[in-house]
Amino acid sequence: SFLFSADIFFLAPIIYYFIISSDYPAYFFLLPAWPRNVDFSLPEVQRLVRNAIIRAMKKNAQEYLPPLLSALSEQYHLPFKRVKITGSRGRWGSCSGTGSINLSCYLMLLPPHLMDYVLLHELSHTKEMNHGPRFWELLDSMTGGRARALRAELRRFNTDF
């Protein structure tokens, strides 16, 4: 509670930035501060920074998403077998026929209501493996009848950084 957005603190000989968004209280990055003489316009440096952010995002997703998925699974009585966090940029999540759910770490960049929508979407596939009418009825029952509106909102959301 003593650290706020973009606070700087020392840990061993390295300076770290603690970055947390007030919109996403469970989501934060702990990244090493970069030396002042680094040229961030270099593609090599941009790749290193991007990879550091993705690693931090995966770590946070691994800690945050599985318990959230489990809570929603229990709430709606839609059990799954296992969950895996991926670095997929092409899809938010997937569910296999055996009930294994894959979730992209990029979900951490979404607003909470869209994150919940994706998790509920994948949990719905544990009961309905297609996108037929029964799938949408089930998903609507968990989203207050807003499944298609949430899907449309998600499609407009851009997580590029």
Tab-separated table of N, CA and C in Angstrom:
chain	number	residue	atom	x	y	z
A	1	SER	N	0.814	-1.204	0.000
A	1	SER	CA	0.000	0.000	0.000
A	1	SER	C	0.853	1.262	0.000
A	2	PHE	N	2.152	1.135	0.177
A	2	PHE	CA	3.002	2.325	0.176
A	2	PHE	C	3.572	2.620	-1.201
A	3	LEU	N	3.349	1.724	-2.167
A	3	LEU	CA	3.838	1.955	-3.526
A	3	LEU	C	2.682	2.375	-4.426
A	4	PHE	N	2.915	3.339	-5.265
A	4	PHE	CA	1.891	3.817	-6.178
A	4	PHE	C	2.425	3.761	-7.597
A	5	SER	N	1.606	4.107	-8.541
A	5	SER	CA	1.955	4.009	-9.944
A	5	SER	C	3.328	4.596	-10.246
A	6	ALA	N	4.160	3.781	-10.875
A	6	ALA	CA	5.492	4.166	-11.339
A	6	ALA	C	6.417	4.616	-10.205
A	7	ASP	N	6.215	4.103	-9.003
A	7	ASP	CA	7.156	4.377	-7.929
A	7	ASP	C	8.478	3.673	-8.218
A	8	ILE	N	9.547	4.226	-7.695
A	8	ILE	CA	10.875	3.659	-7.884
A	8	ILE	C	11.391	3.218	-6.526
A	9	PHE	N	11.983	2.037	-6.456
A	9	PHE	CA	12.582	1.602	-5.213
A	9	PHE	C	13.839	0.806	-5.518
A	10	PHE	N	14.643	0.553	-4.499
A	10	PHE	CA	15.910	-0.131	-4.669
A	10	PHE	C	15.816	-1.548	-4.120
A	11	LEU	N	16.371	-2.490	-4.837
A	11	LEU	CA	16.446	-3.866	-4.405
A	11	LEU	C	17.824	-4.351	-4.841
A	12	ALA	N	18.659	-4.633	-3.876
A	12	ALA	CA	20.060	-4.940	-4.148
A	12	ALA	C	20.656	-3.749	-4.901
A	13	PRO	N	21.550	-3.967	-5.854
A	13	PRO	CA	22.132	-2.810	-6.534
A	13	PRO	C	21.326	-2.330	-7.737
A	14	ILE	N	20.128	-2.910	-7.960
A	14	ILE	CA	19.355	-2.587	-9.157
A	14	ILE	C	18.163	-1.711	-8.782
A	15	ILE	N	17.866	-0.725	-9.592
A	15	ILE	CA	16.673	0.091	-9.409
A	15	ILE	C	15.523	-0.579	-10.149
A	16	TYR	N	14.348	-0.648	-9.513
A	16	TYR	CA	13.170	-1.226	-10.138
A	16	TYR	C	12.057	-0.193	-10.192
A	17	TYR	N	11.227	-0.308	-11.222
A	17	TYR	CA	9.999	0.471	-11.292
A	17	TYR	C	8.867	-0.453	-10.889
A	18	PHE	N	8.011	0.023	-10.042
A	18	PHE	CA	6.806	-0.711	-9.670
A	18	PHE	C	5.653	-0.009	-10.373
A	19	ILE	N	5.041	-0.683	-11.328
A	19	ILE	CA	4.003	-0.064	-12.136
A	19	ILE	C	2.698	-0.805	-11.885
A	20	ILE	N	1.681	-0.084	-11.474
A	20	ILE	CA	0.366	-0.690	-11.260
A	20	ILE	C	-0.691	0.272	-11.771
A	21	SER	N	-1.686	-0.256	-12.392
A	21	SER	CA	-2.771	0.565	-12.898
A	21	SER	C	-3.897	0.580	-11.885
A	22	SER	N	-4.470	1.727	-11.629
A	22	SER	CA	-5.589	1.811	-10.696
A	22	SER	C	-6.811	1.081	-11.242
A	23	ASP	N	-6.882	0.898	-12.569
A	23	ASP	CA	-8.002	0.180	-13.167
A	23	ASP	C	-7.900	-1.326	-12.968
A	24	TYR	N	-6.694	-1.822	-12.766
A	24	TYR	CA	-6.473	-3.251	-12.637
A	24	TYR	C	-5.666	-3.502	-11.360
A	25	PRO	N	-6.303	-3.498	-10.202
A	25	PRO	CA	-5.547	-3.568	-8.951
A	25	PRO	C	-4.731	-4.844	-8.772
A	26	ALA	N	-5.077	-5.910	-9.469
A	26	ALA	CA	-4.324	-7.148	-9.290
A	26	ALA	C	-3.164	-7.267	-10.273
A	27	TYR	N	-2.954	-6.255	-11.074
A	27	TYR	CA	-2.011	-6.367	-12.167
A	27	TYR	C	-0.870	-5.378	-11.984
A	28	PHE	N	0.342	-5.880	-11.989
A	28	PHE	CA	1.480	-4.977	-11.880
A	28	PHE	C	2.696	-5.583	-12.558
A	29	PHE	N	3.636	-4.713	-12.883
A	29	PHE	CA	4.921	-5.122	-13.425
A	29	PHE	C	5.990	-4.724	-12.435
A	30	LEU	N	6.998	-5.517	-12.338
A	30	LEU	CA	8.197	-5.166	-11.593
A	30	LEU	C	9.338	-5.306	-12.588
A	31	LEU	N	9.777	-4.184	-13.116
A	31	LEU	CA	10.772	-4.192	-14.181
A	31	LEU	C	12.020	-3.444	-13.750
A	32	PRO	N	13.181	-3.927	-14.146
A	32	PRO	CA	14.397	-3.175	-13.817
A	32	PRO	C	14.418	-1.849	-14.565
A	33	ALA	N	14.900	-0.832	-13.903
A	33	ALA	CA	15.069	0.473	-14.562
A	33	ALA	C	16.230	0.357	-15.543
A	34	TRP	N	16.137	1.066	-16.640
A	34	TRP	CA	17.166	0.992	-17.662
A	34	TRP	C	18.153	2.129	-17.480
A	35	PRO	N	19.406	1.907	-17.816
A	35	PRO	CA	20.401	2.992	-17.735
A	35	PRO	C	19.971	4.157	-18.627
A	36	ARG	N	20.362	5.339	-18.242
A	36	ARG	CA	19.951	6.544	-18.970
A	36	ARG	C	20.531	6.608	-20.383
A	37	ASN	N	21.620	5.934	-20.671
A	37	ASN	CA	22.261	6.049	-21.974
A	37	ASN	C	21.784	5.005	-22.981
A	38	VAL	N	20.694	4.299	-22.712
A	38	VAL	CA	20.183	3.291	-23.640
A	38	VAL	C	19.390	3.979	-24.751
A	39	ASP	N	19.663	3.587	-25.993
A	39	ASP	CA	18.950	4.121	-27.145
A	39	ASP	C	17.745	3.217	-27.434
A	40	PHE	N	16.572	3.665	-26.995
A	40	PHE	CA	15.370	2.846	-27.131
A	40	PHE	C	14.849	2.789	-28.557
A	41	SER	N	15.425	3.538	-29.463
A	41	SER	CA	14.995	3.469	-30.856
A	41	SER	C	15.613	2.273	-31.584
A	42	LEU	N	16.611	1.640	-30.973
A	42	LEU	CA	17.250	0.481	-31.599
A	42	LEU	C	16.321	-0.737	-31.532
A	43	PRO	N	16.124	-1.422	-32.651
A	43	PRO	CA	15.249	-2.602	-32.658
A	43	PRO	C	15.668	-3.652	-31.637
A	44	GLU	N	16.962	-3.836	-31.450
A	44	GLU	CA	17.462	-4.821	-30.488
A	44	GLU	C	17.016	-4.479	-29.059
A	45	VAL	N	17.082	-3.205	-28.699
A	45	VAL	CA	16.665	-2.762	-27.369
A	45	VAL	C	15.149	-2.891	-27.241
A	46	GLN	N	14.423	-2.522	-28.275
A	46	GLN	CA	12.970	-2.656	-28.239
A	46	GLN	C	12.556	-4.112	-28.050
A	47	ARG	N	13.256	-5.025	-28.708
A	47	ARG	CA	12.960	-6.456	-28.558
A	47	ARG	C	13.202	-6.913	-27.124
A	48	LEU	N	14.322	-6.474	-26.527
A	48	LEU	CA	14.633	-6.854	-25.153
A	48	LEU	C	13.583	-6.319	-24.171
A	49	VAL	N	13.184	-5.084	-24.360
A	49	VAL	CA	12.174	-4.490	-23.476
A	49	VAL	C	10.840	-5.210	-23.647
A	50	ARG	N	10.465	-5.448	-24.901
A	50	ARG	CA	9.207	-6.150	-25.165
A	50	ARG	C	9.221	-7.531	-24.527
A	51	ASN	N	10.306	-8.263	-24.659
A	51	ASN	CA	10.405	-9.596	-24.064
A	51	ASN	C	10.332	-9.543	-22.546
A	52	ALA	N	10.932	-8.524	-21.937
A	52	ALA	CA	10.862	-8.371	-20.477
A	52	ALA	C	9.420	-8.121	-20.037
A	53	ILE	N	8.714	-7.300	-20.789
A	53	ILE	CA	7.313	-7.016	-20.462
A	53	ILE	C	6.466	-8.273	-20.608
A	54	ILE	N	6.687	-9.029	-21.670
A	54	ILE	CA	5.916	-10.258	-21.890
A	54	ILE	C	6.201	-11.271	-20.786
A	55	ARG	N	7.458	-11.411	-20.384
A	55	ARG	CA	7.779	-12.328	-19.273
A	55	ARG	C	7.061	-11.906	-17.992
A	56	ALA	N	7.060	-10.616	-17.706
A	56	ALA	CA	6.371	-10.114	-16.514
A	56	ALA	C	4.861	-10.335	-16.634
A	57	MET	N	4.338	-10.115	-17.823
A	57	MET	CA	2.911	-10.302	-18.042
A	57	MET	C	2.522	-11.778	-17.863
A	58	LYS	N	3.348	-12.685	-18.380
A	58	LYS	CA	3.075	-14.124	-18.217
A	58	LYS	C	3.103	-14.523	-16.752
A	59	LYS	N	4.076	-13.999	-16.022
A	59	LYS	CA	4.175	-14.318	-14.598
A	59	LYS	C	2.943	-13.826	-13.853
A	60	ASN	N	2.530	-12.606	-14.126
A	60	ASN	CA	1.341	-12.067	-13.479
A	60	ASN	C	0.090	-12.817	-13.903
A	61	ALA	N	-0.002	-13.175	-15.177
A	61	ALA	CA	-1.158	-13.929	-15.661
A	61	ALA	C	-1.229	-15.289	-14.986
A	62	GLN	N	-0.081	-15.931	-14.784
A	62	GLN	CA	-0.049	-17.244	-14.141
A	62	GLN	C	-0.546	-17.164	-12.695
A	63	GLU	N	-0.294	-16.057	-12.047
A	63	GLU	CA	-0.741	-15.888	-10.656
A	63	GLU	C	-2.193	-15.442	-10.567
A	64	TYR	N	-2.670	-14.691	-11.554
A	64	TYR	CA	-3.990	-14.075	-11.467
A	64	TYR	C	-5.097	-14.861	-12.161
A	65	LEU	N	-4.842	-15.341	-13.382
A	65	LEU	CA	-5.906	-15.932	-14.184
A	65	LEU	C	-6.405	-17.297	-13.699
A	66	PRO	N	-5.529	-18.252	-13.326
A	66	PRO	CA	-6.060	-19.544	-12.884
A	66	PRO	C	-7.020	-19.455	-11.680
A	67	PRO	N	-6.706	-18.664	-10.637
A	67	PRO	CA	-7.690	-18.562	-9.549
A	67	PRO	C	-9.006	-17.906	-9.993
A	68	LEU	N	-8.917	-16.928	-10.897
A	68	LEU	CA	-10.133	-16.292	-11.407
A	68	LEU	C	-10.959	-17.297	-12.210
A	69	LEU	N	-10.288	-18.070	-13.055
A	69	LEU	CA	-10.976	-19.103	-13.835
A	69	LEU	C	-11.631	-20.123	-12.905
A	70	SER	N	-10.925	-20.538	-11.872
A	70	SER	CA	-11.482	-21.504	-10.914
A	70	SER	C	-12.706	-20.949	-10.206
A	71	ALA	N	-12.657	-19.684	-9.818
A	71	ALA	CA	-13.799	-19.067	-9.133
A	71	ALA	C	-15.021	-19.017	-10.053
A	72	LEU	N	-14.810	-18.633	-11.313
A	72	LEU	CA	-15.918	-18.588	-12.266
A	72	LEU	C	-16.429	-20.000	-12.567
A	73	SER	N	-15.524	-20.957	-12.640
A	73	SER	CA	-15.884	-22.349	-12.871
A	73	SER	C	-16.806	-22.867	-11.761
A	74	GLU	N	-16.447	-22.565	-10.527
A	74	GLU	CA	-17.282	-22.993	-9.388
A	74	GLU	C	-18.608	-22.247	-9.367
A	75	GLN	N	-18.562	-20.954	-9.620
A	75	GLN	CA	-19.780	-20.142	-9.581
A	75	GLN	C	-20.820	-20.630	-10.587
A	76	TYR	N	-20.376	-21.019	-11.783
A	76	TYR	CA	-21.298	-21.408	-12.844
A	76	TYR	C	-21.352	-22.920	-13.086
A	77	HIS	N	-20.689	-23.677	-12.235
A	77	HIS	CA	-20.705	-25.146	-12.322
A	77	HIS	C	-20.273	-25.638	-13.701
A	78	LEU	N	-19.130	-25.093	-14.153
A	78	LEU	CA	-18.546	-25.481	-15.439
A	78	LEU	C	-17.101	-25.918	-15.193
A	79	PRO	N	-16.908	-27.179	-14.818
A	79	PRO	CA	-15.549	-27.641	-14.489
A	79	PRO	C	-14.651	-27.752	-15.712
A	80	PHE	N	-13.367	-27.563	-15.476
A	80	PHE	CA	-12.346	-27.731	-16.512
A	80	PHE	C	-11.254	-28.627	-15.935
A	81	LYS	N	-10.426	-29.178	-16.815
A	81	LYS	CA	-9.373	-30.113	-16.380
A	81	LYS	C	-8.105	-29.389	-15.930
A	82	ARG	N	-7.620	-28.493	-16.776
A	82	ARG	CA	-6.394	-27.758	-16.448
A	82	ARG	C	-6.385	-26.451	-17.202
A	83	VAL	N	-5.508	-25.551	-16.771
A	83	VAL	CA	-5.364	-24.260	-17.446
A	83	VAL	C	-3.890	-24.030	-17.724
A	84	LYS	N	-3.613	-23.469	-18.887
A	84	LYS	CA	-2.250	-23.143	-19.287
A	84	LYS	C	-2.225	-21.702	-19.781
A	85	ILE	N	-1.218	-20.945	-19.348
A	85	ILE	CA	-1.046	-19.568	-19.792
A	85	ILE	C	-0.076	-19.574	-20.971
A	86	THR	N	-0.481	-18.943	-22.066
A	86	THR	CA	0.345	-18.908	-23.274
A	86	THR	C	0.711	-17.466	-23.619
A	87	GLY	N	1.575	-17.325	-24.577
A	87	GLY	CA	1.950	-16.010	-25.081
A	87	GLY	C	1.258	-15.707	-26.399
A	88	SER	N	0.163	-16.388	-26.661
A	88	SER	CA	-0.532	-16.241	-27.935
A	88	SER	C	-1.037	-14.824	-28.142
A	89	ARG	N	-0.744	-14.288	-29.325
A	89	ARG	CA	-1.260	-12.979	-29.698
A	89	ARG	C	-2.429	-13.136	-30.664
A	90	GLY	N	-2.620	-14.337	-31.182
A	90	GLY	CA	-3.649	-14.580	-32.185
A	90	GLY	C	-5.016	-14.917	-31.624
A	91	ARG	N	-5.053	-15.447	-30.408
A	91	ARG	CA	-6.345	-15.757	-29.800
A	91	ARG	C	-6.250	-15.559	-28.288
A	92	TRP	N	-7.360	-15.124	-27.719
A	92	TRP	CA	-7.400	-14.839	-26.277
A	92	TRP	C	-7.391	-16.109	-25.451
A	93	GLY	N	-8.020	-17.152	-25.973
A	93	GLY	CA	-8.096	-18.408	-25.239
A	93	GLY	C	-8.606	-19.502	-26.134
A	94	SER	N	-8.551	-20.717	-25.599
A	94	SER	CA	-9.094	-21.870	-26.309
A	94	SER	C	-9.443	-22.937	-25.283
A	95	CYS	N	-10.306	-23.840	-25.701
A	95	CYS	CA	-10.708	-24.949	-24.831
A	95	CYS	C	-10.712	-26.223	-25.665
A	96	SER	N	-10.030	-27.237	-25.184
A	96	SER	CA	-9.975	-28.508	-25.910
A	96	SER	C	-11.203	-29.353	-25.573
A	97	GLY	N	-11.388	-30.387	-26.347
A	97	GLY	CA	-12.486	-31.318	-26.107
A	97	GLY	C	-12.366	-32.047	-24.783
A	98	THR	N	-11.169	-32.074	-24.226
A	98	THR	CA	-10.958	-32.741	-22.931
A	98	THR	C	-11.087	-31.772	-21.755
A	99	GLY	N	-11.411	-30.509	-22.035
A	99	GLY	CA	-11.619	-29.538	-20.963
A	99	GLY	C	-10.380	-28.809	-20.504
A	100	SER	N	-9.318	-28.862	-21.310
A	100	SER	CA	-8.112	-28.087	-20.998
A	100	SER	C	-8.258	-26.698	-21.608
A	101	ILE	N	-8.020	-25.680	-20.798
A	101	ILE	CA	-8.192	-24.301	-21.243
A	101	ILE	C	-6.836	-23.616	-21.347
A	102	ASN	N	-6.593	-22.980	-22.484
A	102	ASN	CA	-5.410	-22.146	-22.701
A	102	ASN	C	-5.854	-20.694	-22.672
A	103	LEU	N	-5.097	-19.858	-21.954
A	103	LEU	CA	-5.402	-18.439	-21.869
A	103	LEU	C	-4.158	-17.644	-22.222
A	104	SER	N	-4.331	-16.622	-23.027
A	104	SER	CA	-3.215	-15.765	-23.417
A	104	SER	C	-2.869	-14.801	-22.290
A	105	CYS	N	-1.578	-14.583	-22.089
A	105	CYS	CA	-1.148	-13.608	-21.091
A	105	CYS	C	-1.595	-12.204	-21.474
A	106	TYR	N	-1.926	-11.991	-22.746
A	106	TYR	CA	-2.380	-10.682	-23.198
A	106	TYR	C	-3.749	-10.318	-22.625
A	107	LEU	N	-4.438	-11.291	-22.028
A	107	LEU	CA	-5.688	-10.993	-21.321
A	107	LEU	C	-5.463	-9.968	-20.211
A	108	MET	N	-4.246	-9.935	-19.685
A	108	MET	CA	-3.937	-9.008	-18.600
A	108	MET	C	-4.015	-7.549	-19.046
A	109	LEU	N	-4.046	-7.309	-20.342
A	109	LEU	CA	-4.135	-5.950	-20.861
A	109	LEU	C	-5.583	-5.498	-21.069
A	110	LEU	N	-6.527	-6.407	-20.860
A	110	LEU	CA	-7.934	-6.090	-21.076
A	110	LEU	C	-8.566	-5.480	-19.835
A	111	PRO	N	-9.636	-4.707	-20.029
A	111	PRO	CA	-10.433	-4.283	-18.876
A	111	PRO	C	-11.033	-5.530	-18.203
A	112	PRO	N	-11.281	-5.471	-16.913
A	112	PRO	CA	-11.760	-6.658	-16.190
A	112	PRO	C	-13.016	-7.302	-16.771
A	113	HIS	N	-13.977	-6.513	-17.263
A	113	HIS	CA	-15.205	-7.113	-17.777
A	113	HIS	C	-14.947	-7.919	-19.057
A	114	LEU	N	-13.967	-7.513	-19.857
A	114	LEU	CA	-13.638	-8.292	-21.055
A	114	LEU	C	-12.808	-9.518	-20.699
A	115	MET	N	-11.955	-9.397	-19.695
A	115	MET	CA	-11.209	-10.556	-19.208
A	115	MET	C	-12.190	-11.626	-18.718
A	116	ASP	N	-13.176	-11.211	-17.928
A	116	ASP	CA	-14.194	-12.151	-17.440
A	116	ASP	C	-14.950	-12.777	-18.601
A	117	TYR	N	-15.289	-11.964	-19.605
A	117	TYR	CA	-16.008	-12.484	-20.762
A	117	TYR	C	-15.218	-13.611	-21.437
A	118	VAL	N	-13.931	-13.405	-21.655
A	118	VAL	CA	-13.116	-14.434	-22.320
A	118	VAL	C	-13.086	-15.706	-21.475
A	119	LEU	N	-12.895	-15.577	-20.177
A	119	LEU	CA	-12.862	-16.755	-19.315
A	119	LEU	C	-14.208	-17.481	-19.329
A	120	LEU	N	-15.305	-16.732	-19.271
A	120	LEU	CA	-16.627	-17.355	-19.342
A	120	LEU	C	-16.858	-17.997	-20.708
A	121	HIS	N	-16.368	-17.369	-21.763
A	121	HIS	CA	-16.474	-17.929	-23.121
A	121	HIS	C	-15.795	-19.302	-23.162
A	122	GLU	N	-14.575	-19.367	-22.636
A	122	GLU	CA	-13.848	-20.651	-22.664
A	122	GLU	C	-14.503	-21.687	-21.755
A	123	LEU	N	-14.978	-21.268	-20.603
A	123	LEU	CA	-15.689	-22.204	-19.721
A	123	LEU	C	-16.963	-22.726	-20.376
A	124	SER	N	-17.630	-21.884	-21.165
A	124	SER	CA	-18.840	-22.319	-21.872
A	124	SER	C	-18.526	-23.463	-22.831
A	125	HIS	N	-17.310	-23.461	-23.371
A	125	HIS	CA	-16.914	-24.542	-24.283
A	125	HIS	C	-16.735	-25.875	-23.569
A	126	THR	N	-16.635	-25.878	-22.252
A	126	THR	CA	-16.565	-27.162	-21.541
A	126	THR	C	-17.910	-27.878	-21.595
A	127	LYS	N	-18.974	-27.119	-21.881
A	127	LYS	CA	-20.317	-27.700	-21.995
A	127	LYS	C	-20.801	-27.739	-23.442
A	128	GLU	N	-20.501	-26.696	-24.187
A	128	GLU	CA	-20.900	-26.584	-25.600
A	128	GLU	C	-19.648	-26.291	-26.422
A	129	MET	N	-19.175	-27.276	-27.177
A	129	MET	CA	-17.893	-27.143	-27.886
A	129	MET	C	-17.986	-26.352	-29.191
A	130	ASN	N	-19.149	-25.849	-29.518
A	130	ASN	CA	-19.293	-25.082	-30.755
A	130	ASN	C	-19.834	-23.700	-30.420
A	131	HIS	N	-20.111	-22.917	-31.446
A	131	HIS	CA	-20.683	-21.588	-31.250
A	131	HIS	C	-22.137	-21.562	-31.723
A	132	GLY	N	-22.835	-22.647	-31.449
A	132	GLY	CA	-24.246	-22.745	-31.830
A	132	GLY	C	-25.144	-21.981	-30.867
A	133	PRO	N	-26.438	-22.043	-31.108
A	133	PRO	CA	-27.410	-21.319	-30.278
A	133	PRO	C	-27.326	-21.665	-28.784
A	134	ARG	N	-27.122	-22.941	-28.467
A	134	ARG	CA	-27.033	-23.319	-27.037
A	134	ARG	C	-25.810	-22.717	-26.374
A	135	PHE	N	-24.695	-22.602	-27.111
A	135	PHE	CA	-23.493	-21.954	-26.580
A	135	PHE	C	-23.805	-20.507	-26.212
A	136	TRP	N	-24.413	-19.767	-27.145
A	136	TRP	CA	-24.700	-18.350	-26.909
A	136	TRP	C	-25.747	-18.164	-25.815
A	137	GLU	N	-26.701	-19.079	-25.710
A	137	GLU	CA	-27.683	-19.017	-24.613
A	137	GLU	C	-26.983	-19.186	-23.266
A	138	LEU	N	-26.068	-20.138	-23.200
A	138	LEU	CA	-25.319	-20.373	-21.960
A	138	LEU	C	-24.480	-19.150	-21.605
A	139	LEU	N	-23.755	-18.632	-22.579
A	139	LEU	CA	-22.898	-17.473	-22.328
A	139	LEU	C	-23.738	-16.247	-21.975
A	140	ASP	N	-24.865	-16.063	-22.643
A	140	ASP	CA	-25.771	-14.961	-22.298
A	140	ASP	C	-26.275	-15.077	-20.867
A	141	SER	N	-26.524	-16.305	-20.415
A	141	SER	CA	-27.045	-16.498	-19.048
A	141	SER	C	-26.024	-16.067	-17.996
A	142	MET	N	-24.749	-16.036	-18.365
A	142	MET	CA	-23.688	-15.658	-17.414
A	142	MET	C	-23.248	-14.206	-17.579
A	143	THR	N	-23.679	-13.560	-18.663
A	143	THR	CA	-23.232	-12.188	-18.940
A	143	THR	C	-24.403	-11.208	-18.984
A	144	GLY	N	-25.505	-11.579	-18.422
A	144	GLY	CA	-26.659	-10.685	-18.416
A	144	GLY	C	-27.196	-10.395	-19.807
A	145	GLY	N	-27.102	-11.380	-20.702
A	145	GLY	CA	-27.598	-11.216	-22.067
A	145	GLY	C	-26.709	-10.368	-22.953
A	146	ARG	N	-25.473	-10.149	-22.540
A	146	ARG	CA	-24.574	-9.246	-23.274
A	146	ARG	C	-23.449	-9.965	-24.013
A	147	ALA	N	-23.547	-11.263	-24.221
A	147	ALA	CA	-22.437	-12.024	-24.803
A	147	ALA	C	-21.984	-11.469	-26.155
A	148	ARG	N	-22.912	-11.240	-27.052
A	148	ARG	CA	-22.520	-10.762	-28.386
A	148	ARG	C	-22.002	-9.319	-28.344
A	149	ALA	N	-22.558	-8.498	-27.476
A	149	ALA	CA	-22.065	-7.112	-27.333
A	149	ALA	C	-20.649	-7.121	-26.766
A	150	LEU	N	-20.384	-8.008	-25.813
A	150	LEU	CA	-19.039	-8.116	-25.244
A	150	LEU	C	-18.060	-8.645	-26.279
A	151	ARG	N	-18.512	-9.593	-27.089
A	151	ARG	CA	-17.657	-10.103	-28.163
A	151	ARG	C	-17.286	-8.985	-29.132
A	152	ALA	N	-18.256	-8.168	-29.487
A	152	ALA	CA	-17.998	-7.044	-30.403
A	152	ALA	C	-17.036	-6.046	-29.765
A	153	GLU	N	-17.204	-5.767	-28.484
A	153	GLU	CA	-16.293	-4.854	-27.792
A	153	GLU	C	-14.876	-5.427	-27.754
A	154	LEU	N	-14.769	-6.717	-27.498
A	154	LEU	CA	-13.459	-7.375	-27.460
A	154	LEU	C	-12.766	-7.289	-28.813
A	155	ARG	N	-13.508	-7.453	-29.878
A	155	ARG	CA	-12.918	-7.390	-31.220
A	155	ARG	C	-12.355	-6.009	-31.548
A	156	ARG	N	-12.898	-4.984	-30.910
A	156	ARG	CA	-12.398	-3.622	-31.139
A	156	ARG	C	-11.206	-3.283	-30.246
A	157	PHE	N	-10.943	-4.116	-29.263
A	157	PHE	CA	-9.884	-3.816	-28.299
A	157	PHE	C	-8.527	-4.188	-28.878
A	158	ASN	N	-7.577	-3.272	-28.754
A	158	ASN	CA	-6.239	-3.474	-29.301
A	158	ASN	C	-5.231	-3.532	-28.155
A	159	THR	N	-4.454	-4.600	-28.097
A	159	THR	CA	-3.468	-4.744	-27.025
A	159	THR	C	-2.032	-4.570	-27.518
A	160	ASP	N	-1.870	-3.980	-28.693
A	160	ASP	CA	-0.501	-3.755	-29.194
A	160	ASP	C	0.242	-2.795	-28.285
A	161	PHE	N	1.491	-3.113	-28.076
A	161	PHE	CA	2.367	-2.176	-27.345
A	161	PHE	C	3.738	-2.219	-27.933
